[in-house]
Coordinates of C-alpha atoms and ligand atoms in Angstrom, one line a residue:
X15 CA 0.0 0.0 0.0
X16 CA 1.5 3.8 -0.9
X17 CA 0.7 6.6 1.6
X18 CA -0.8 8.7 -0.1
X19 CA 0.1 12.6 -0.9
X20 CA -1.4 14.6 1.0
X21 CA -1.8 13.2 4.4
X22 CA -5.8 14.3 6.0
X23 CA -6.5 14.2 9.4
X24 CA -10.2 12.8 10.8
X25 CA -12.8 15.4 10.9
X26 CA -12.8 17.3 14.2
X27 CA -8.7 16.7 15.4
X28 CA -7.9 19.1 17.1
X29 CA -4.7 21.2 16.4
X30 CA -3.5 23.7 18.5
X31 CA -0.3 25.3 20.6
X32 CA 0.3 24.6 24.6
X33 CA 2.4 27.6 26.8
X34 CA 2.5 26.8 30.2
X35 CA 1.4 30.2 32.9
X36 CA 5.4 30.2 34.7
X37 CA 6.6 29.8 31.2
X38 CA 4.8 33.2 29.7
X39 CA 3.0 34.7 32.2
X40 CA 5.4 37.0 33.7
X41 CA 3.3 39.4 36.5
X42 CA 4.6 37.2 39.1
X43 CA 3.5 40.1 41.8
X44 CA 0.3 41.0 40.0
X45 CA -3.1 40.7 40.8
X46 CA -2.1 38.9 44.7
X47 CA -0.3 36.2 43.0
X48 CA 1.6 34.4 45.9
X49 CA 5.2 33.4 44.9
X50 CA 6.1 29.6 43.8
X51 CA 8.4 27.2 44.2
X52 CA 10.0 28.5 40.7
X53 CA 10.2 32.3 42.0
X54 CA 12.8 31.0 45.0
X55 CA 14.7 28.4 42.8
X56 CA 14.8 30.7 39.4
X57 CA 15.9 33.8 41.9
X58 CA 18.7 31.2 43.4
X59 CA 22.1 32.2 41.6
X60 CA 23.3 29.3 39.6
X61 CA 20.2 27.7 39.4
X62 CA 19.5 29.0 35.7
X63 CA 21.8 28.6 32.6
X64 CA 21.6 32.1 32.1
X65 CA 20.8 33.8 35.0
X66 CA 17.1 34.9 34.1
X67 CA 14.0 34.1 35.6
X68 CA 9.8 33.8 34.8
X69 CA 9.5 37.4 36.2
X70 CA 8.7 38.9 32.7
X71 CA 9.2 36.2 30.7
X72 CA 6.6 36.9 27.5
X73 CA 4.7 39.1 29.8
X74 CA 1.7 37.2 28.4
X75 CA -0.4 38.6 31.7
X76 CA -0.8 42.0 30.2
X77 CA -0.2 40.9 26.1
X78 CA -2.7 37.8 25.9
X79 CA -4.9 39.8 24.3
X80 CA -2.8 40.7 21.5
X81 CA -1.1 37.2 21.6
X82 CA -4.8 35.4 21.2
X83 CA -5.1 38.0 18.3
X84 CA -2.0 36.6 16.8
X85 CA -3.4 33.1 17.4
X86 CA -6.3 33.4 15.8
X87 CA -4.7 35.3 13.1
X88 CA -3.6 31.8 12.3
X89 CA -6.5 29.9 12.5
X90 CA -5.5 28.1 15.6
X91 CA -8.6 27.2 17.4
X92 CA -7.6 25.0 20.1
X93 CA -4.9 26.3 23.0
X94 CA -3.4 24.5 25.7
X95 CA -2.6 26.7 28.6
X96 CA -2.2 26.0 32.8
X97 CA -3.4 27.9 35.1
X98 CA -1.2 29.3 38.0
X99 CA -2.2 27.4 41.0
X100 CA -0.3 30.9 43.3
X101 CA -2.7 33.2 41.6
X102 CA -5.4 31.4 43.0
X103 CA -4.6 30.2 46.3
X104 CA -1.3 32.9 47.2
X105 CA -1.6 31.2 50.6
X106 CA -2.1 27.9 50.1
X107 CA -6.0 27.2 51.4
X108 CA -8.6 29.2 52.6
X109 CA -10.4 31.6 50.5
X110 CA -9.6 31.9 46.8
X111 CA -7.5 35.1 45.4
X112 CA -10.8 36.9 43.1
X113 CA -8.2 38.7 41.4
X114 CA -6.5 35.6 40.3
X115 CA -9.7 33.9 39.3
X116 CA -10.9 37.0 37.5
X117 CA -7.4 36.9 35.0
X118 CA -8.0 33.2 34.0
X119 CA -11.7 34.5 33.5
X120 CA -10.9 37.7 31.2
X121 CA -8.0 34.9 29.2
X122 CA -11.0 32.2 29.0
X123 CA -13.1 34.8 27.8
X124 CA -10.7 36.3 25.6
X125 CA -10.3 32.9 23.6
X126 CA -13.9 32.1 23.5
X127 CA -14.7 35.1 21.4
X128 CA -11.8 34.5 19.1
X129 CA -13.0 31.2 18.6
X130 CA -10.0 29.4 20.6
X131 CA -11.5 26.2 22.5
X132 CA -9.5 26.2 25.9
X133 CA -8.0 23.1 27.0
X134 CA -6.7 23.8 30.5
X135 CA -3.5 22.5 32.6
X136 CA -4.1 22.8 36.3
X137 CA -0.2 21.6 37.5
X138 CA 2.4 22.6 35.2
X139 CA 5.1 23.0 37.7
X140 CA 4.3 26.3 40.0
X141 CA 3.2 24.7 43.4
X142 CA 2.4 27.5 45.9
X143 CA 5.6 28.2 47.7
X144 CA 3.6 27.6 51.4
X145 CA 2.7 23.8 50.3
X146 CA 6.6 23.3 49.5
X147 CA 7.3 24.7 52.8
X148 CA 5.1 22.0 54.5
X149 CA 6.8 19.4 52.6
X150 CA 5.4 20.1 49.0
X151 CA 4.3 16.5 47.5
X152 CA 5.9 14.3 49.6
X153 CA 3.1 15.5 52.0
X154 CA -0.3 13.6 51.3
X155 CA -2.0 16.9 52.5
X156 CA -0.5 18.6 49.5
X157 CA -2.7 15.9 47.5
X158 CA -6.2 17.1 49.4
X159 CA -4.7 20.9 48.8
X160 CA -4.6 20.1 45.0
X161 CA -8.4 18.9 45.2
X162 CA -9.6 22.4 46.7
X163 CA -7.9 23.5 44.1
X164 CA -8.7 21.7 41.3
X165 CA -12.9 22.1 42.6
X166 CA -12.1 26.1 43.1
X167 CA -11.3 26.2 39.5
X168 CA -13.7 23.9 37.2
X169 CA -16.5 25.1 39.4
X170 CA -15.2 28.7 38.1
X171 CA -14.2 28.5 34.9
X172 CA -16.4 24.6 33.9
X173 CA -19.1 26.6 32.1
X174 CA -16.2 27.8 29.1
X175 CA -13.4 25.0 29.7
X176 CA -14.4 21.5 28.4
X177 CA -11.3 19.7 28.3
X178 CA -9.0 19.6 31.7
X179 CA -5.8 18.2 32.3
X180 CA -4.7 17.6 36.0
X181 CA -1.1 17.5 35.5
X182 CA 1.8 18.1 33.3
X183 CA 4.6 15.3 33.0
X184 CA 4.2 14.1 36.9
X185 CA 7.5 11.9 35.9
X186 CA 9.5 15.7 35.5
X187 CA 7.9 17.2 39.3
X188 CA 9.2 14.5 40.6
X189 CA 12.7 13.4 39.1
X190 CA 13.9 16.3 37.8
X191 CA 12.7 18.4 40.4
X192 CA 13.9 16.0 43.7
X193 CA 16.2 13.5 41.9
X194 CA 18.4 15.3 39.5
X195 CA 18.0 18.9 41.3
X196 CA 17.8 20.6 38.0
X197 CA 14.1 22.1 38.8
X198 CA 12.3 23.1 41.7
X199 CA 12.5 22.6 44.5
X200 CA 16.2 21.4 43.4
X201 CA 16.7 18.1 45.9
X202 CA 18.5 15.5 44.9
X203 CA 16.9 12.0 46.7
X204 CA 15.6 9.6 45.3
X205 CA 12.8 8.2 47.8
X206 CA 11.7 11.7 47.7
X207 CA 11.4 11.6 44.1
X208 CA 9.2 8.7 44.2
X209 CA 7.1 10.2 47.2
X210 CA 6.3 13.3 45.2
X211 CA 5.6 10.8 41.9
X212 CA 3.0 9.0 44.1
X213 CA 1.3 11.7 45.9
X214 CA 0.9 13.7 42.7
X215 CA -0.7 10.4 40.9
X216 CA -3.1 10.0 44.0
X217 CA -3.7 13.7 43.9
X218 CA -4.6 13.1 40.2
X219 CA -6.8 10.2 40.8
X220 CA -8.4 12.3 44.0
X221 CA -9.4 15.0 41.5
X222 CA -10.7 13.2 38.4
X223 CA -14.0 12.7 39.8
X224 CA -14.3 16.5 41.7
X225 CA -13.4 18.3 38.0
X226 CA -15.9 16.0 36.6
X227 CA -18.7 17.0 38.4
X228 CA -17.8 20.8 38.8
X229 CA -16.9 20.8 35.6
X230 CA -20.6 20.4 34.2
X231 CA -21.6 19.0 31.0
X232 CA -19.5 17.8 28.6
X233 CA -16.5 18.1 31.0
X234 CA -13.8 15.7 29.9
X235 CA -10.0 14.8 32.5
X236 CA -6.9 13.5 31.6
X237 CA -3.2 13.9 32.8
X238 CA -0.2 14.3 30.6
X239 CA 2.3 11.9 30.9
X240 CA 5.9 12.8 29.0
X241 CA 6.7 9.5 27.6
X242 CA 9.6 7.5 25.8
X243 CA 10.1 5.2 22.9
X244 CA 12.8 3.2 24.5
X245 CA 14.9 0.4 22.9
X246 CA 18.1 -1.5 24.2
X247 CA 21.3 -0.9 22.7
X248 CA 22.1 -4.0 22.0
X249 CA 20.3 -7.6 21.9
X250 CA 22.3 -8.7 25.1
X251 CA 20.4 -9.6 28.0
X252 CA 22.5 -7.2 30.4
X253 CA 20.6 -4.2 27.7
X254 CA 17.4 -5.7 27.4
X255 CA 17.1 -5.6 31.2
X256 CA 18.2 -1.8 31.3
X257 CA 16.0 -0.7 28.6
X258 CA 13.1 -2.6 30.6
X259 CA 14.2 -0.5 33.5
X260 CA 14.4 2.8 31.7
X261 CA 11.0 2.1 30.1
X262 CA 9.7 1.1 33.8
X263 CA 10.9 4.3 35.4
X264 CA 9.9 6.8 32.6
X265 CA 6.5 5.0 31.0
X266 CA 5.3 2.2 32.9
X267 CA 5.5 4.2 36.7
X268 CA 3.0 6.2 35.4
X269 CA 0.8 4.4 33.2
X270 CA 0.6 1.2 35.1
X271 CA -1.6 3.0 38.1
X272 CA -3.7 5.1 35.8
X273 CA -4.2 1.8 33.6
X274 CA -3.7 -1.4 35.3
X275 CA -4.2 0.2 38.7
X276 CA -0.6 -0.8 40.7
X277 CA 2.9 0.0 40.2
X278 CA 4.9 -2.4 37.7
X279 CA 6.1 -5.3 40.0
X280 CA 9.7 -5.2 38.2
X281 CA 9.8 -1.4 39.6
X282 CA 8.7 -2.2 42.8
X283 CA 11.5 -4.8 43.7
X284 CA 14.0 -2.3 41.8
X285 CA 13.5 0.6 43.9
X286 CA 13.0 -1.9 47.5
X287 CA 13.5 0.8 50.3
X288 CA 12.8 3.6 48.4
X289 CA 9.6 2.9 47.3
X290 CA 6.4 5.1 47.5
X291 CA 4.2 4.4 51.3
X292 CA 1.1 3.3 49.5
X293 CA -2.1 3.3 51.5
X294 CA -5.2 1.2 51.4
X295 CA -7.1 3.4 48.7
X296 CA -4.4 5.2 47.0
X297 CA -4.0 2.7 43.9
X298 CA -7.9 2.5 43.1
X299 CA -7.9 6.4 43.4
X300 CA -5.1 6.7 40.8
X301 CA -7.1 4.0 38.7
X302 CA -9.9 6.5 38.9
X303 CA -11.0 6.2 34.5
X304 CA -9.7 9.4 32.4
X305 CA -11.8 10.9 29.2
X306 CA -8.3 10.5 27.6
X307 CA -4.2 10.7 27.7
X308 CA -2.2 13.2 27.0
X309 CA 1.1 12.6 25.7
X310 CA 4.1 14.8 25.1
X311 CA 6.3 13.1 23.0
X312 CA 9.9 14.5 22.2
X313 CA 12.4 11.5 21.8
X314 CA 13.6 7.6 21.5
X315 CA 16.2 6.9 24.0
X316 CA 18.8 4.0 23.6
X317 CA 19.6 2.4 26.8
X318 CA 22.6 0.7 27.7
X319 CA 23.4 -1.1 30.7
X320 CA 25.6 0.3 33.0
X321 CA 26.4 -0.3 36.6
X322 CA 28.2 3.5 36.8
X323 CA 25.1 5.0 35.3
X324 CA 22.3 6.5 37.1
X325 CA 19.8 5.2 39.5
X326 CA 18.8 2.8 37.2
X327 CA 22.1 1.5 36.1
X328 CA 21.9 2.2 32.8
X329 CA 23.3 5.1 30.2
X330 CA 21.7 6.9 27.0
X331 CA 23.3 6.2 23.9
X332 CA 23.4 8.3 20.9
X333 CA 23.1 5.7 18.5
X334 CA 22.8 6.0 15.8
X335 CA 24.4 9.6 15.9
X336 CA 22.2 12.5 14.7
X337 CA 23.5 15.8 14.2
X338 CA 21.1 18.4 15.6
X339 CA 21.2 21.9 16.6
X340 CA 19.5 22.7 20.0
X341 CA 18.8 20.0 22.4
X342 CA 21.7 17.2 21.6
X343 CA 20.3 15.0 24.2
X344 CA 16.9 14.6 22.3
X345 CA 17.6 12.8 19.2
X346 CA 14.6 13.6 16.8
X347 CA 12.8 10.4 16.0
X348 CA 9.4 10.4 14.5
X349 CA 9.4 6.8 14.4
X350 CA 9.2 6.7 17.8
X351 CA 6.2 8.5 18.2
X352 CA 4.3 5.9 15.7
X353 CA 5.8 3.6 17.5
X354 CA 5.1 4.7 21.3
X355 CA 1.4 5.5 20.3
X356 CA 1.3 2.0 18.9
X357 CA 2.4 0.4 22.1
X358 CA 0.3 2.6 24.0
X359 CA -2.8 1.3 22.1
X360 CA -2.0 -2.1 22.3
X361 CA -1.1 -2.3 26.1
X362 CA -3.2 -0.4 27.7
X363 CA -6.5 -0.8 26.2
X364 CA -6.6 2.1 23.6
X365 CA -7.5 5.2 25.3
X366 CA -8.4 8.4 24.1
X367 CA -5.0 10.5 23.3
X368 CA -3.9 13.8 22.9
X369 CA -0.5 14.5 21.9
X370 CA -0.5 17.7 24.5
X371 CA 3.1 18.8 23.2
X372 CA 5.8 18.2 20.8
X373 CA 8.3 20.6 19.2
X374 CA 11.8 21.0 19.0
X375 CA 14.3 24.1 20.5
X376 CA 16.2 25.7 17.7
X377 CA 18.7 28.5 17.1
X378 CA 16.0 30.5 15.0
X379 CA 16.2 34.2 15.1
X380 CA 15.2 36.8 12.5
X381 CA 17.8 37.2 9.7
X382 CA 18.3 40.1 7.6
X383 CA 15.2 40.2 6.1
X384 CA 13.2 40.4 9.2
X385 CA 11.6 36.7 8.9
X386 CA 12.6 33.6 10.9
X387 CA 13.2 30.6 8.2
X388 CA 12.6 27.7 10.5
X389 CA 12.9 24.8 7.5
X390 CA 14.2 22.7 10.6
X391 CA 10.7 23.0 12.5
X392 CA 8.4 22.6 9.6
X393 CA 10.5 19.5 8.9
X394 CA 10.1 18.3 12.4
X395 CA 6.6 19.2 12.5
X396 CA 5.6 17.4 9.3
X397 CA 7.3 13.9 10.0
X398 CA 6.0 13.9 13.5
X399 CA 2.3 14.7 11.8
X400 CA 3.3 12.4 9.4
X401 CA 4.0 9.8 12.5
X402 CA 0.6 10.2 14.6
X403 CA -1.5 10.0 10.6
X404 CA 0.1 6.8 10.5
X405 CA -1.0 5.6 14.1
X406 CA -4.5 6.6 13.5
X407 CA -4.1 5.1 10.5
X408 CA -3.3 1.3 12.2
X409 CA -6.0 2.0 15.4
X410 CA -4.8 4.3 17.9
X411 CA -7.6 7.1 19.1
X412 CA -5.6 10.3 19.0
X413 CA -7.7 13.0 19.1
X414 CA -5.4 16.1 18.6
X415 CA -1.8 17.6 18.7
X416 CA -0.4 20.9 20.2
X417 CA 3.1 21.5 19.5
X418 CA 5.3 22.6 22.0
X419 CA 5.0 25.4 21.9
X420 CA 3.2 28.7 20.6
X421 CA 5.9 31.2 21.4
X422 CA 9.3 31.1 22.2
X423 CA 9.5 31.5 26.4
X424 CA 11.3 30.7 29.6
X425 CA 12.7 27.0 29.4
X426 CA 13.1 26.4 32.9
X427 CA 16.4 25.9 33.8
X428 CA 18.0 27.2 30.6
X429 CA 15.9 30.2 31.1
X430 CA 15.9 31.7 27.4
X431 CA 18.5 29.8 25.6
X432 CA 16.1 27.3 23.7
X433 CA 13.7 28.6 21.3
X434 CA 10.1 26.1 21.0
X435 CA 8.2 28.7 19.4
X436 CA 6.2 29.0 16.5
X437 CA 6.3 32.1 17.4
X438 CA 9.6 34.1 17.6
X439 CA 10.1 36.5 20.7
X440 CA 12.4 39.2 21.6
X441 CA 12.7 39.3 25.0
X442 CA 14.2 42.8 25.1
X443 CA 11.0 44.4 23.2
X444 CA 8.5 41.9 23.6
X445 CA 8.2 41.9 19.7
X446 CA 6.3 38.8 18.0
X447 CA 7.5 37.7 14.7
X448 CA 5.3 34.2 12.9
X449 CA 7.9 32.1 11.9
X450 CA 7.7 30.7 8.9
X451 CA 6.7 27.2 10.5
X452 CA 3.9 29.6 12.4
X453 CA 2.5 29.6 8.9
X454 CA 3.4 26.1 7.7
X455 CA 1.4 25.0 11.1
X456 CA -1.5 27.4 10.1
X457 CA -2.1 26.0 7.3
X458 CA -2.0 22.7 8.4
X459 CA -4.9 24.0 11.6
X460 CA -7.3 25.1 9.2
X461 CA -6.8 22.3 6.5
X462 CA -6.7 19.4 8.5
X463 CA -3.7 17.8 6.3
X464 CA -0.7 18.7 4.8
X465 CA 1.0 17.7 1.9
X466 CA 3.6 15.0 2.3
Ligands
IFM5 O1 9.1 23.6 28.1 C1 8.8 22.3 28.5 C2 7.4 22.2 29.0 O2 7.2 23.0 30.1 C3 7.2 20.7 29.5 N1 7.5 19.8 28.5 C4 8.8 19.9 27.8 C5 9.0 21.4 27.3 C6 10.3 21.5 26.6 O3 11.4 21.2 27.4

């Protein structure tokens, strides 16, 4: 069989752009928002590549209106955003902040009359600094906290946002964030890592059913899970194992309780000691059935084994080498995404999927001319497309895409040195300039396929 030219989509996919609110925002002292655990780490010297922070960042808190302009100037009609959990609890319970609620009302509103359907992010990384200082999510309360909040917000804003996402890649709150130390809070330990993992599933599974019925009608909840393709370097059995263990740290921890309701055995015995306290409840909670999965998908890794390595004993290899500017550690692999949504389909029972981000950082600024000739992204974009046509195309439900992301912002710990956009920004003026993949991507929104 030939694939045909022009790859079309099935009527009603949903394209669209994700930001995340400590990403763009900026305002980080506006309208009573309370600080976050990324105000303390970004303002900690040496905690950021280059030294910047989310105080400004796209200033998105007083441009959205102009940047939903430039959005619907493009025909995207479906946005990924997250809401700032600070701006809405500053102290961490009690009464809600009206000036926080009333923002992510006038932003709703803003993309409902430009036609934008909202698709909203509750957890994308900025916990309220007074729930990290009573132990953040290795403390259960933090769970119940995330509940209030989750209730405070669909019961608000349920009438315009249909679609809800819980979290944003629990696996990066709780490993890069209390593992590796490269994010906030910055600890480095591993049991901690896999406390936060667990308490931010059950606060997941706690929620489902609260956002459901505060959403209203039509509501639908998932979580986004940043997942893998993962294959062994080699056929010996010493690789197979760590690829196993690599795909049981990054995938299966998180899919398993949402899926099969328990933690992969394998990962269990792995981790021993340092396993998650699991209570009577907690597993059926996380278990709790979701409308559908988001996935952010942004590379294969090859897995060696390697008793020097990290926690897991293994090492990535860059195999087969591919030259790339940007992020060197993310090989680009389309392939992988047809063949991690095929997996996906297969082993845990077809679900409903989103691919809630994938993009690719580049060194694209404006050249003489003005313009920002991205080939690079518009070829990323395409094969990746090219990759989830093809899994819908052999049974796998997914539903929409958003790349990563819709303007160029603050990439967490390299602050401003990697550029997602589709949107170029000058941090210095706060100028927007469409790069050319803006338009490529356009076109693709408001014709549903692309040529191949
Ligand atoms: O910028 C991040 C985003 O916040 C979460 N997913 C990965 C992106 C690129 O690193």
């Amino acid at each position: 069989m030939t694939t045909p030219r022009t790859l079309t989509f099935p009527r009603g996919f949903a394209w669209g752009a994700a930001t995340s609110s400590y990403q763009i925002e900026g305002g980080v002292r506006e309208g009573g928002r309370g600080p976050s655990i990324w105000d303390t780490f970004s303002h900690t010297p040496g905690r950021i590549i280059d030294g910047s922070t989310g105080d400004t960042t796209c200033d998105h808190y007083y441009r959205f209106e102009a940047d939903l302009d430039l959005m619907r100037s493009l025909g995207l009609q479906h946005y990924r955003f997250s809401i700032a959990w600070p701006r809405i609890f500053p102290v961490s319970s009690g009464t809600p902040n009206p000036a926080g609620l009333d923002f992510y009302d006038r932003l709703v509103d803003a993309m409902m009359s430009r036609g934008i359907e909202p698709y909203a992010t509750l957890y994308h990384w900025d916990l309220p600094l007074p729930l990290q200082d009573a132990g953040g999510w290795t403390n259960r309360d933090t769970a119940m906290r995330f509940v209030d909040y989750a209730r405070t917000v669909t019961e608000h804003l349920g009438d315009r946002v249909k679609h809800w996402m819980t979290h944003n890649e629990p696996w990066v709150s709780a490993f890069v964030g209390n593992l590796f130390g490269a994010h906030a809070p910055g600890l480095t330990d591993l049991r901690t890592a896999l406390q936060v993992a667990h308490v931010i599933m059950l606060s997941h599974g706690l929620a489902v059913p609260v956002i459901r019925s505060a959403g209203g009608v039509g509501a639908r909840v998932g979580i986004v899970q940043n997942l893998e393709w993962v294959e062994p370097a080699s056929s010996s059995p010493e690789d197979i194992a760590a690829a196993r263990r690599h795909d049981g740290a990054f995938n299966r921890w998180f899919l398993d309780p949402l899926f099969k309701g328990g933690y992969p055995a394998d990962m269990r015995e792995w981790y021993g000691a340092d396993a998650p306290d699991v209570r009577p409840g907690d597993m059926e909670a996380m278990r709790t059935p979701i409308d559908f999965l988001g996935i952010n998908y942004y590379t294969r890794r090859i897995i060696a084994h390697d008793r020097k390595g990290d926690f897991l004993h293994v090492r990535k290899v860059a195999w087969p080498f591919v030259p790339r500017p940007g992020y060197e550690e993310w090989e680009i692999n389309p392939e992988g995404l047809y063949r991690l949504l095929v997996r996906v389909n297969a082993d845990y029972g077809r679900p409903a999927i989103y691919i809630t981000e994938n993009g690719t950082p580049l060194d694209d600024l404006p050249g003489a001319d003005g313009a920002v000739h991205d080939e690079a992204r518009i070829q990323y974009l395409s094969r990746h497309a090219a990759a989830v046509w093809q899994a819908i195309k052999d049974g796998a439900d997914v539903q929409g895409y958003f790349t990563w992301s819709f303007m160029d912002n603050f990439e967490w710990n390299l602050g401003f040195t990697k550029r997602f956009g589709l949107v170029h920004v000058d941090f210095a003026t706060q100028a927007r300039t469409v790069k050319d993949s803006g338009r490529w991507y356009a076109r693709l929104c408001r014709e549903n396929a692309f040529p191949i």
